[in-house]
Amino acid sequence: MAIHKKEEFSQKEQDLAAFAKALSHPARIAILKMLAQRNECICGEIVDVLPLAQSTVSQHLKELKTAGLIDGTIDGPRSCYCINWKAFEKFNSEFSFLFEKLKTTNAKCC
Amino acid sequence: MAIHKKEEFSQKEQDLAAFAKALSHPARIAILKMLAQRNECICGEIVDVLPLAQSTVSQHLKELKTAGLIDGTIDGPRSCYCINWKAFEKFNSEFSFLFEKLKTTNAKCC
DNA sequence: AATATTCATCGTATAAAAACGATTAACCAA
DNA sequence: TTGGTTAATCGTTTTTATACGATGAATATT
């Protein structure tokens, strides 16, 4: 079957899920960590650090870019990437908003 | 090939990725939202709200439970679920920690 | 001009996720 | 005891993700 039903959920739910999905692989977490520490990175630098082939790293970078979490700039034969903090903040606050409000008033389970 | 290499990343990176993965489907976001609003939910209530079959909802609940984000209690023939706020806070702070520190000092890209 | 770097994309193979119906196990009510 | 709920699990199908090598396009270098 596997007819995907993601579209039947609200836009906010879909957006949050998409954001989480972009973070759902350790390689992409590692990439974001590198970018946070160094501010910007050439693709090759990331390839040198991660235990993955160049094509695989490029694929992960593309996913992060598509999700809007990073920006990429072509610099001669190189590609320079950095974190898109604005998008990051947006999702982070939306994420907090969803759960923060009721956290304190809730007791424990059943 | 698809020999998965997740194990070659640090434990923290793997944990964060696993947390994000649990949130990476709108159905699971919707479930968490329900639990946050109602404090606790019977499985059947969730099934009534989501546009998914009972077996599919059970599967999503299991994933959230395995990831440690929710707790489940058997109550007669029913199953009662609620958010595990402690685990949630732990990941939320770890998540913030990773990116918060450098956010302000960073300029923009390349 | 010829060659080397750099990286994105393509094609492909395998693994995992998503969804459902059917079945099963546990409990409750007649 | 029999029958009805409730929800987890099993088996299956389809889609998506992960990973790589190979190729190709663009820029540098000699």
PDB file of C-alpha atoms (C1' of nucleotides) in Angstrom:
ATOM      1  CA  MET A   1       0.000   0.000   0.000  1.00  0.00           C
ATOM      2  CA  ALA A   2       2.254   2.717   1.290  1.00  0.00           C
ATOM      3  CA  ILE A   3       0.236   5.557  -0.143  1.00  0.00           C
ATOM      4  CA  HIS A   4       1.768   8.351   1.839  1.00  0.00           C
ATOM      5  CA  LYS A   5      -0.634  10.525   3.744  1.00  0.00           C
ATOM      6  CA  LYS A   6       1.609  13.304   4.894  1.00  0.00           C
ATOM      7  CA  GLU A   7      -0.463  15.840   2.991  1.00  0.00           C
ATOM      8  CA  GLU A   8      -3.462  15.159   5.160  1.00  0.00           C
ATOM      9  CA  PHE A   9      -1.831  16.795   8.157  1.00  0.00           C
ATOM     10  CA  SER A  10      -1.667  20.512   8.841  1.00  0.00           C
ATOM     11  CA  GLN A  11       0.960  22.639   7.161  1.00  0.00           C
ATOM     12  CA  LYS A  12       2.642  23.396  10.466  1.00  0.00           C
ATOM     13  CA  GLU A  13       2.872  19.732  11.304  1.00  0.00           C
ATOM     14  CA  GLN A  14       4.335  19.021   7.907  1.00  0.00           C
ATOM     15  CA  ASP A  15       6.824  21.851   8.197  1.00  0.00           C
ATOM     16  CA  LEU A  16       8.000  20.792  11.624  1.00  0.00           C
ATOM     17  CA  ALA A  17       8.319  17.197  10.471  1.00  0.00           C
ATOM     18  CA  ALA A  18      10.331  18.274   7.447  1.00  0.00           C
ATOM     19  CA  PHE A  19      12.655  20.277   9.660  1.00  0.00           C
ATOM     20  CA  ALA A  20      13.134  17.314  11.979  1.00  0.00           C
ATOM     21  CA  LYS A  21      13.728  15.066   9.021  1.00  0.00           C
ATOM     22  CA  ALA A  22      16.581  17.246   7.843  1.00  0.00           C
ATOM     23  CA  LEU A  23      18.204  16.660  11.233  1.00  0.00           C
ATOM     24  CA  SER A  24      17.439  12.959  11.354  1.00  0.00           C
ATOM     25  CA  HIS A  25      20.796  11.647  10.195  1.00  0.00           C
ATOM     26  CA  PRO A  26      24.041  11.878  12.213  1.00  0.00           C
ATOM     27  CA  ALA A  27      25.949  12.966   9.137  1.00  0.00           C
ATOM     28  CA  ARG A  28      23.736  16.006   8.786  1.00  0.00           C
ATOM     29  CA  ILE A  29      24.036  16.771  12.487  1.00  0.00           C
ATOM     30  CA  ALA A  30      27.809  16.553  12.097  1.00  0.00           C
ATOM     31  CA  ILE A  31      27.746  18.869   9.106  1.00  0.00           C
ATOM     32  CA  LEU A  32      25.697  21.451  10.995  1.00  0.00           C
ATOM     33  CA  LYS A  33      28.062  21.186  13.941  1.00  0.00           C
ATOM     34  CA  MET A  34      31.037  21.858  11.699  1.00  0.00           C
ATOM     35  CA  LEU A  35      29.297  24.831  10.154  1.00  0.00           C
ATOM     36  CA  ALA A  36      28.358  26.192  13.569  1.00  0.00           C
ATOM     37  CA  GLN A  37      31.941  25.938  14.759  1.00  0.00           C
ATOM     38  CA  ARG A  38      33.718  27.223  11.681  1.00  0.00           C
ATOM     39  CA  ASN A  39      31.020  29.590  10.470  1.00  0.00           C
ATOM     40  CA  GLU A  40      31.547  28.391   6.933  1.00  0.00           C
ATOM     41  CA  CYS A  41      32.954  25.347   5.209  1.00  0.00           C
ATOM     42  CA  ILE A  42      34.115  24.241   1.806  1.00  0.00           C
ATOM     43  CA  CYS A  43      32.505  21.011   0.721  1.00  0.00           C
ATOM     44  CA  GLY A  44      35.904  19.317   0.569  1.00  0.00           C
ATOM     45  CA  GLU A  45      36.591  20.105   4.217  1.00  0.00           C
ATOM     46  CA  ILE A  46      33.434  18.322   5.198  1.00  0.00           C
ATOM     47  CA  VAL A  47      34.296  15.353   3.010  1.00  0.00           C
ATOM     48  CA  ASP A  48      37.683  15.141   4.751  1.00  0.00           C
ATOM     49  CA  VAL A  49      36.089  14.945   8.185  1.00  0.00           C
ATOM     50  CA  LEU A  50      33.077  12.702   7.581  1.00  0.00           C
ATOM     51  CA  PRO A  51      33.429   8.949   7.015  1.00  0.00           C
ATOM     52  CA  LEU A  52      31.483   9.131   3.795  1.00  0.00           C
ATOM     53  CA  ALA A  53      32.142   9.341   0.086  1.00  0.00           C
ATOM     54  CA  GLN A  54      32.135  12.716  -1.628  1.00  0.00           C
ATOM     55  CA  SER A  55      28.940  11.999  -3.505  1.00  0.00           C
ATOM     56  CA  THR A  56      27.174  11.019  -0.308  1.00  0.00           C
ATOM     57  CA  VAL A  57      28.245  14.193   1.448  1.00  0.00           C
ATOM     58  CA  SER A  58      27.044  16.242  -1.478  1.00  0.00           C
ATOM     59  CA  GLN A  59      23.701  14.521  -1.209  1.00  0.00           C
ATOM     60  CA  HIS A  60      23.387  15.342   2.492  1.00  0.00           C
ATOM     61  CA  LEU A  61      24.353  18.950   1.799  1.00  0.00           C
ATOM     62  CA  LYS A  62      21.665  19.138  -0.826  1.00  0.00           C
ATOM     63  CA  GLU A  63      19.045  17.891   1.614  1.00  0.00           C
ATOM     64  CA  LEU A  64      20.049  20.453   4.195  1.00  0.00           C
ATOM     65  CA  LYS A  65      19.925  23.149   1.564  1.00  0.00           C
ATOM     66  CA  THR A  66      16.550  22.043   0.258  1.00  0.00           C
ATOM     67  CA  ALA A  67      15.220  22.095   3.811  1.00  0.00           C
ATOM     68  CA  GLY A  68      16.501  25.655   4.051  1.00  0.00           C
ATOM     69  CA  LEU A  69      18.846  25.003   6.966  1.00  0.00           C
ATOM     70  CA  ILE A  70      22.002  25.959   5.120  1.00  0.00           C
ATOM     71  CA  ASP A  71      23.026  28.332   2.371  1.00  0.00           C
ATOM     72  CA  GLY A  72      25.496  27.506  -0.356  1.00  0.00           C
ATOM     73  CA  THR A  73      27.656  29.737  -2.499  1.00  0.00           C
ATOM     74  CA  ILE A  74      29.735  28.768  -5.486  1.00  0.00           C
ATOM     75  CA  ASP A  75      33.286  30.043  -5.126  1.00  0.00           C
ATOM     76  CA  GLY A  76      35.265  29.181  -8.212  1.00  0.00           C
ATOM     77  CA  PRO A  77      35.472  25.413  -8.383  1.00  0.00           C
ATOM     78  CA  ARG A  78      34.503  25.209  -4.710  1.00  0.00           C
ATOM     79  CA  SER A  79      31.212  25.311  -2.848  1.00  0.00           C
ATOM     80  CA  CYS A  80      30.983  27.191   0.401  1.00  0.00           C
ATOM     81  CA  TYR A  81      28.281  26.421   2.903  1.00  0.00           C
ATOM     82  CA  CYS A  82      26.998  28.041   6.081  1.00  0.00           C
ATOM     83  CA  ILE A  83      24.072  27.771   8.420  1.00  0.00           C
ATOM     84  CA  ASN A  84      20.938  29.740   7.686  1.00  0.00           C
ATOM     85  CA  TRP A  85      20.369  30.915  11.235  1.00  0.00           C
ATOM     86  CA  LYS A  86      17.172  32.694  10.416  1.00  0.00           C
ATOM     87  CA  ALA A  87      15.415  29.539   9.235  1.00  0.00           C
ATOM     88  CA  PHE A  88      16.930  27.699  12.123  1.00  0.00           C
ATOM     89  CA  GLU A  89      15.529  30.114  14.665  1.00  0.00           C
ATOM     90  CA  LYS A  90      12.140  30.048  13.057  1.00  0.00           C
ATOM     91  CA  PHE A  91      11.830  26.316  13.404  1.00  0.00           C
ATOM     92  CA  ASN A  92      13.379  26.265  16.816  1.00  0.00           C
ATOM     93  CA  SER A  93      10.831  28.713  18.180  1.00  0.00           C
ATOM     94  CA  GLU A  94       7.931  26.975  16.477  1.00  0.00           C
ATOM     95  CA  PHE A  95       9.146  23.778  17.975  1.00  0.00           C
ATOM     96  CA  SER A  96       9.363  25.262  21.447  1.00  0.00           C
ATOM     97  CA  PHE A  97       6.000  26.913  21.081  1.00  0.00           C
ATOM     98  CA  LEU A  98       4.318  23.600  20.448  1.00  0.00           C
ATOM     99  CA  PHE A  99       5.457  22.043  23.673  1.00  0.00           C
ATOM    100  CA  GLU A 100       6.530  24.783  26.015  1.00  0.00           C
ATOM    101  CA  LYS A 101       3.133  26.102  26.936  1.00  0.00           C
ATOM    102  CA  LEU A 102       1.719  23.065  28.659  1.00  0.00           C
ATOM    103  CA  LYS A 103       4.894  21.596  30.039  1.00  0.00           C
ATOM    104  CA  THR A 104       4.579  23.041  33.514  1.00  0.00           C
ATOM    105  CA  THR A 105       0.919  22.333  34.120  1.00  0.00           C
ATOM    106  CA  ASN A 106       1.114  18.713  33.153  1.00  0.00           C
ATOM    107  CA  ALA A 107       1.285  15.983  35.728  1.00  0.00           C
ATOM    108  CA  LYS A 108       2.617  12.604  34.893  1.00  0.00           C
ATOM    109  CA  CYS A 109       1.048   9.738  33.032  1.00  0.00           C
ATOM    110  CA  CYS A 110      -2.201   7.831  33.624  1.00  0.00           C
TER     111      CYS A 110
ATOM    112  CA  MET B   1      25.679  -0.484  -1.423  1.00  0.00           C
ATOM    113  CA  ALA B   2      23.791   1.107   1.414  1.00  0.00           C
ATOM    114  CA  ILE B   3      25.923  -0.240   4.208  1.00  0.00           C
ATOM    115  CA  HIS B   4      24.754   2.158   6.823  1.00  0.00           C
ATOM    116  CA  LYS B   5      27.435   4.121   8.566  1.00  0.00           C
ATOM    117  CA  LYS B   6      25.511   5.773  11.339  1.00  0.00           C
ATOM    118  CA  GLU B   7      27.608   3.985  13.927  1.00  0.00           C
ATOM    119  CA  GLU B   8      30.708   5.789  12.789  1.00  0.00           C
ATOM    120  CA  PHE B   9      29.442   9.078  14.160  1.00  0.00           C
ATOM    121  CA  SER B  10      29.644  10.186  17.783  1.00  0.00           C
ATOM    122  CA  GLN B  11      27.071   8.973  20.268  1.00  0.00           C
ATOM    123  CA  LYS B  12      25.726  12.473  20.759  1.00  0.00           C
ATOM    124  CA  GLU B  13      25.264  12.925  17.051  1.00  0.00           C
ATOM    125  CA  GLN B  14      23.487   9.602  16.827  1.00  0.00           C
ATOM    126  CA  ASP B  15      21.244  10.427  19.786  1.00  0.00           C
ATOM    127  CA  LEU B  16      20.267  13.792  18.425  1.00  0.00           C
ATOM    128  CA  ALA B  17      19.587  12.290  15.017  1.00  0.00           C
ATOM    129  CA  ALA B  18      17.435   9.570  16.580  1.00  0.00           C
ATOM    130  CA  PHE B  19      15.471  12.197  18.480  1.00  0.00           C
ATOM    131  CA  ALA B  20      14.922  14.208  15.314  1.00  0.00           C
ATOM    132  CA  LYS B  21      13.934  11.087  13.451  1.00  0.00           C
ATOM    133  CA  ALA B  22      11.190  10.388  15.963  1.00  0.00           C
ATOM    134  CA  LEU B  23       9.784  13.823  15.135  1.00  0.00           C
ATOM    135  CA  SER B  24      10.243  13.484  11.397  1.00  0.00           C
ATOM    136  CA  HIS B  25       6.700  12.470  10.500  1.00  0.00           C
ATOM    137  CA  PRO B  26       3.650  14.745  10.740  1.00  0.00           C
ATOM    138  CA  ALA B  27       1.609  11.959  12.319  1.00  0.00           C
ATOM    139  CA  ARG B  28       4.059  11.771  15.210  1.00  0.00           C
ATOM    140  CA  ILE B  29       4.063  15.545  15.565  1.00  0.00           C
ATOM    141  CA  ALA B  30       0.268  15.439  15.659  1.00  0.00           C
ATOM    142  CA  ILE B  31       0.331  12.706  18.309  1.00  0.00           C
ATOM    143  CA  LEU B  32       2.710  14.702  20.485  1.00  0.00           C
ATOM    144  CA  LYS B  33       0.551  17.781  20.056  1.00  0.00           C
ATOM    145  CA  MET B  34      -2.517  15.865  21.210  1.00  0.00           C
ATOM    146  CA  LEU B  35      -0.650  14.523  24.203  1.00  0.00           C
ATOM    147  CA  ALA B  36       0.635  17.970  25.088  1.00  0.00           C
ATOM    148  CA  GLN B  37      -2.867  19.412  24.953  1.00  0.00           C
ATOM    149  CA  ARG B  38      -4.747  16.651  26.732  1.00  0.00           C
ATOM    150  CA  ASN B  39      -1.964  15.511  29.023  1.00  0.00           C
ATOM    151  CA  GLU B  40      -2.800  11.888  28.284  1.00  0.00           C
ATOM    152  CA  CYS B  41      -4.561   9.955  25.573  1.00  0.00           C
ATOM    153  CA  ILE B  42      -6.035   6.546  24.949  1.00  0.00           C
ATOM    154  CA  CYS B  43      -4.790   4.991  21.742  1.00  0.00           C
ATOM    155  CA  GLY B  44      -8.312   4.904  20.329  1.00  0.00           C
ATOM    156  CA  GLU B  45      -8.707   8.669  20.762  1.00  0.00           C
ATOM    157  CA  ILE B  46      -5.641   9.205  18.642  1.00  0.00           C
ATOM    158  CA  VAL B  47      -6.883   6.780  16.023  1.00  0.00           C
ATOM    159  CA  ASP B  48     -10.155   8.734  15.860  1.00  0.00           C
ATOM    160  CA  VAL B  49      -8.353  11.993  15.182  1.00  0.00           C
ATOM    161  CA  LEU B  50      -5.599  10.941  12.796  1.00  0.00           C
ATOM    162  CA  PRO B  51      -6.323  10.018   9.178  1.00  0.00           C
ATOM    163  CA  LEU B  52      -4.581   6.678   9.559  1.00  0.00           C
ATOM    164  CA  ALA B  53      -5.477   3.064  10.238  1.00  0.00           C
ATOM    165  CA  GLN B  54      -5.282   1.711  13.777  1.00  0.00           C
ATOM    166  CA  SER B  55      -2.287  -0.471  13.013  1.00  0.00           C
ATOM    167  CA  THR B  56      -0.416   2.469  11.541  1.00  0.00           C
ATOM    168  CA  VAL B  57      -1.091   4.638  14.565  1.00  0.00           C
ATOM    169  CA  SER B  58       0.095   1.848  16.842  1.00  0.00           C
ATOM    170  CA  GLN B  59       3.275   1.704  14.819  1.00  0.00           C
ATOM    171  CA  HIS B  60       3.901   5.432  15.213  1.00  0.00           C
ATOM    172  CA  LEU B  61       3.199   5.194  18.941  1.00  0.00           C
ATOM    173  CA  LYS B  62       5.720   2.411  19.224  1.00  0.00           C
ATOM    174  CA  GLU B  63       8.370   4.485  17.501  1.00  0.00           C
ATOM    175  CA  LEU B  64       7.768   7.418  19.833  1.00  0.00           C
ATOM    176  CA  LYS B  65       7.940   5.082  22.800  1.00  0.00           C
ATOM    177  CA  THR B  66      11.118   3.407  21.589  1.00  0.00           C
ATOM    178  CA  ALA B  67      12.688   6.822  21.145  1.00  0.00           C
ATOM    179  CA  GLY B  68      11.734   7.565  24.752  1.00  0.00           C
ATOM    180  CA  LEU B  69       9.553  10.559  23.932  1.00  0.00           C
ATOM    181  CA  ILE B  70       6.347   9.079  25.323  1.00  0.00           C
ATOM    182  CA  ASP B  71       5.363   6.690  28.095  1.00  0.00           C
ATOM    183  CA  GLY B  72       2.641   4.089  27.764  1.00  0.00           C
ATOM    184  CA  THR B  73       0.561   2.392  30.398  1.00  0.00           C
ATOM    185  CA  ILE B  74      -1.777  -0.538  29.928  1.00  0.00           C
ATOM    186  CA  ASP B  75      -5.166   0.225  31.440  1.00  0.00           C
ATOM    187  CA  GLY B  76      -7.408  -2.784  31.054  1.00  0.00           C
ATOM    188  CA  PRO B  77      -7.930  -3.361  27.366  1.00  0.00           C
ATOM    189  CA  ARG B  78      -6.754   0.182  26.677  1.00  0.00           C
ATOM    190  CA  SER B  79      -3.368   1.811  26.324  1.00  0.00           C
ATOM    191  CA  CYS B  80      -2.783   5.218  27.799  1.00  0.00           C
ATOM    192  CA  TYR B  81       0.030   7.426  26.520  1.00  0.00           C
ATOM    193  CA  CYS B  82       1.642  10.641  27.681  1.00  0.00           C
ATOM    194  CA  ILE B  83       4.693  12.718  26.912  1.00  0.00           C
ATOM    195  CA  ASN B  84       7.916  11.951  28.703  1.00  0.00           C
ATOM    196  CA  TRP B  85       8.828  15.550  29.436  1.00  0.00           C
ATOM    197  CA  LYS B  86      12.119  14.692  31.042  1.00  0.00           C
ATOM    198  CA  ALA B  87      13.477  13.014  27.929  1.00  0.00           C
ATOM    199  CA  PHE B  88      12.024  15.793  25.878  1.00  0.00           C
ATOM    200  CA  GLU B  89      13.797  18.479  27.864  1.00  0.00           C
ATOM    201  CA  LYS B  90      17.043  16.605  27.728  1.00  0.00           C
ATOM    202  CA  PHE B  91      17.070  16.495  23.966  1.00  0.00           C
ATOM    203  CA  ASN B  92      15.765  20.000  23.628  1.00  0.00           C
ATOM    204  CA  SER B  93      18.591  21.411  25.698  1.00  0.00           C
ATOM    205  CA  GLU B  94      21.212  19.286  23.989  1.00  0.00           C
ATOM    206  CA  PHE B  95      19.852  20.522  20.720  1.00  0.00           C
ATOM    207  CA  SER B  96      19.999  24.139  21.805  1.00  0.00           C
ATOM    208  CA  PHE B  97      23.465  23.696  23.246  1.00  0.00           C
ATOM    209  CA  LEU B  98      24.824  22.561  19.929  1.00  0.00           C
ATOM    210  CA  PHE B  99      23.789  25.654  18.082  1.00  0.00           C
ATOM    211  CA  GLU B 100      23.102  28.347  20.612  1.00  0.00           C
ATOM    212  CA  LYS B 101      26.653  29.184  21.548  1.00  0.00           C
ATOM    213  CA  LEU B 102      27.882  30.446  18.216  1.00  0.00           C
ATOM    214  CA  LYS B 103      24.710  31.878  16.864  1.00  0.00           C
ATOM    215  CA  THR B 104      25.373  35.456  17.849  1.00  0.00           C
ATOM    216  CA  THR B 105      29.004  35.709  16.820  1.00  0.00           C
ATOM    217  CA  ASN B 106      28.465  34.354  13.357  1.00  0.00           C
ATOM    218  CA  ALA B 107      28.289  36.609  10.379  1.00  0.00           C
ATOM    219  CA  LYS B 108      26.685  35.483   7.186  1.00  0.00           C
ATOM    220  CA  CYS B 109      27.927  33.183   4.509  1.00  0.00           C
ATOM    221  CA  CYS B 110      31.040  33.258   2.329  1.00  0.00           C
TER     222      CYS B 110
ATOM    223  C1'  DA C   1      45.815  24.095 -25.013  1.00  0.00           C
ATOM    224  C1'  DA C   2      46.205  20.399 -21.929  1.00  0.00           C
ATOM    225  C1'  DT C   3      45.678  18.792 -17.429  1.00  0.00           C
ATOM    226  C1'  DA C   4      44.214  18.742 -12.776  1.00  0.00           C
ATOM    227  C1'  DT C   5      40.751  20.040  -8.923  1.00  0.00           C
ATOM    228  C1'  DT C   6      36.412  20.418  -7.150  1.00  0.00           C
ATOM    229  C1'  DC C   7      31.939  19.146  -6.621  1.00  0.00           C
ATOM    230  C1'  DA C   8      27.165  18.207  -8.390  1.00  0.00           C
ATOM    231  C1'  DT C   9      24.457  14.816 -10.678  1.00  0.00           C
ATOM    232  C1'  DC C  10      23.237  10.209 -12.541  1.00  0.00           C
ATOM    233  C1'  DG C  11      22.514   5.459 -12.148  1.00  0.00           C
ATOM    234  C1'  DT C  12      22.176   1.723  -9.202  1.00  0.00           C
ATOM    235  C1'  DA C  13      21.803  -1.350  -5.244  1.00  0.00           C
ATOM    236  C1'  DT C  14      20.334  -2.242  -0.616  1.00  0.00           C
ATOM    237  C1'  DA C  15      18.069  -0.974   3.594  1.00  0.00           C
ATOM    238  C1'  DA C  16      14.483   1.274   6.081  1.00  0.00           C
ATOM    239  C1'  DA C  17      10.001   3.601   6.520  1.00  0.00           C
ATOM    240  C1'  DA C  18       5.054   3.992   5.789  1.00  0.00           C
ATOM    241  C1'  DA C  19       0.727   2.090   5.312  1.00  0.00           C
ATOM    242  C1'  DC C  20      -2.792  -1.391   5.486  1.00  0.00           C
ATOM    243  C1'  DG C  21      -5.537  -5.683   6.441  1.00  0.00           C
ATOM    244  C1'  DA C  22      -5.637  -9.704   9.090  1.00  0.00           C
ATOM    245  C1'  DT C  23      -4.692 -11.932  13.108  1.00  0.00           C
ATOM    246  C1'  DT C  24      -3.921 -12.417  17.978  1.00  0.00           C
ATOM    247  C1'  DA C  25      -4.033 -11.547  22.928  1.00  0.00           C
ATOM    248  C1'  DA C  26      -5.995  -9.386  26.695  1.00  0.00           C
ATOM    249  C1'  DC C  27      -9.637  -7.672  29.050  1.00  0.00           C
ATOM    250  C1'  DC C  28     -14.653  -6.627  30.029  1.00  0.00           C
ATOM    251  C1'  DA C  29     -19.677  -7.392  29.895  1.00  0.00           C
ATOM    252  C1'  DA C  30     -23.837 -10.212  29.124  1.00  0.00           C
TER     253       DA C  30
ATOM    254  C1'  DT D   1     -19.007 -19.050  28.921  1.00  0.00           C
ATOM    255  C1'  DT D   2     -19.664 -16.505  25.089  1.00  0.00           C
ATOM    256  C1'  DG D   3     -19.168 -12.425  22.581  1.00  0.00           C
ATOM    257  C1'  DG D   4     -17.472  -7.788  22.022  1.00  0.00           C
ATOM    258  C1'  DT D   5     -13.668  -4.067  22.632  1.00  0.00           C
ATOM    259  C1'  DT D   6      -9.216  -2.576  22.368  1.00  0.00           C
ATOM    260  C1'  DA D   7      -4.800  -2.427  20.750  1.00  0.00           C
ATOM    261  C1'  DA D   8      -0.398  -4.782  19.621  1.00  0.00           C
ATOM    262  C1'  DT D   9       1.875  -7.633  16.240  1.00  0.00           C
ATOM    263  C1'  DC D  10       2.576 -10.064  11.719  1.00  0.00           C
ATOM    264  C1'  DG D  11       2.997 -10.199   6.864  1.00  0.00           C
ATOM    265  C1'  DT D  12       3.063  -7.679   2.771  1.00  0.00           C
ATOM    266  C1'  DT D  13       3.532  -3.931  -0.562  1.00  0.00           C
ATOM    267  C1'  DT D  14       5.179   0.453  -2.015  1.00  0.00           C
ATOM    268  C1'  DT D  15       7.897   4.380  -1.359  1.00  0.00           C
ATOM    269  C1'  DT D  16      11.805   6.711   0.361  1.00  0.00           C
ATOM    270  C1'  DA D  17      16.506   6.999   2.225  1.00  0.00           C
ATOM    271  C1'  DT D  18      21.343   5.808   2.227  1.00  0.00           C
ATOM    272  C1'  DA D  19      25.481   4.942   0.021  1.00  0.00           C
ATOM    273  C1'  DC D  20      28.711   4.439  -3.650  1.00  0.00           C
ATOM    274  C1'  DG D  21      31.199   4.683  -8.170  1.00  0.00           C
ATOM    275  C1'  DA D  22      31.194   6.895 -12.463  1.00  0.00           C
ATOM    276  C1'  DT D  23      30.460  10.677 -15.167  1.00  0.00           C
ATOM    277  C1'  DG D  24      30.338  15.541 -16.299  1.00  0.00           C
ATOM    278  C1'  DA D  25      30.730  20.568 -15.924  1.00  0.00           C
ATOM    279  C1'  DA D  26      33.183  24.326 -14.239  1.00  0.00           C
ATOM    280  C1'  DT D  27      37.178  26.474 -12.782  1.00  0.00           C
ATOM    281  C1'  DA D  28      42.366  26.568 -12.011  1.00  0.00           C
ATOM    282  C1'  DT D  29      47.019  25.536 -13.122  1.00  0.00           C
ATOM    283  C1'  DT D  30      50.889  24.346 -15.913  1.00  0.00           C
TER     284       DT D  30
END
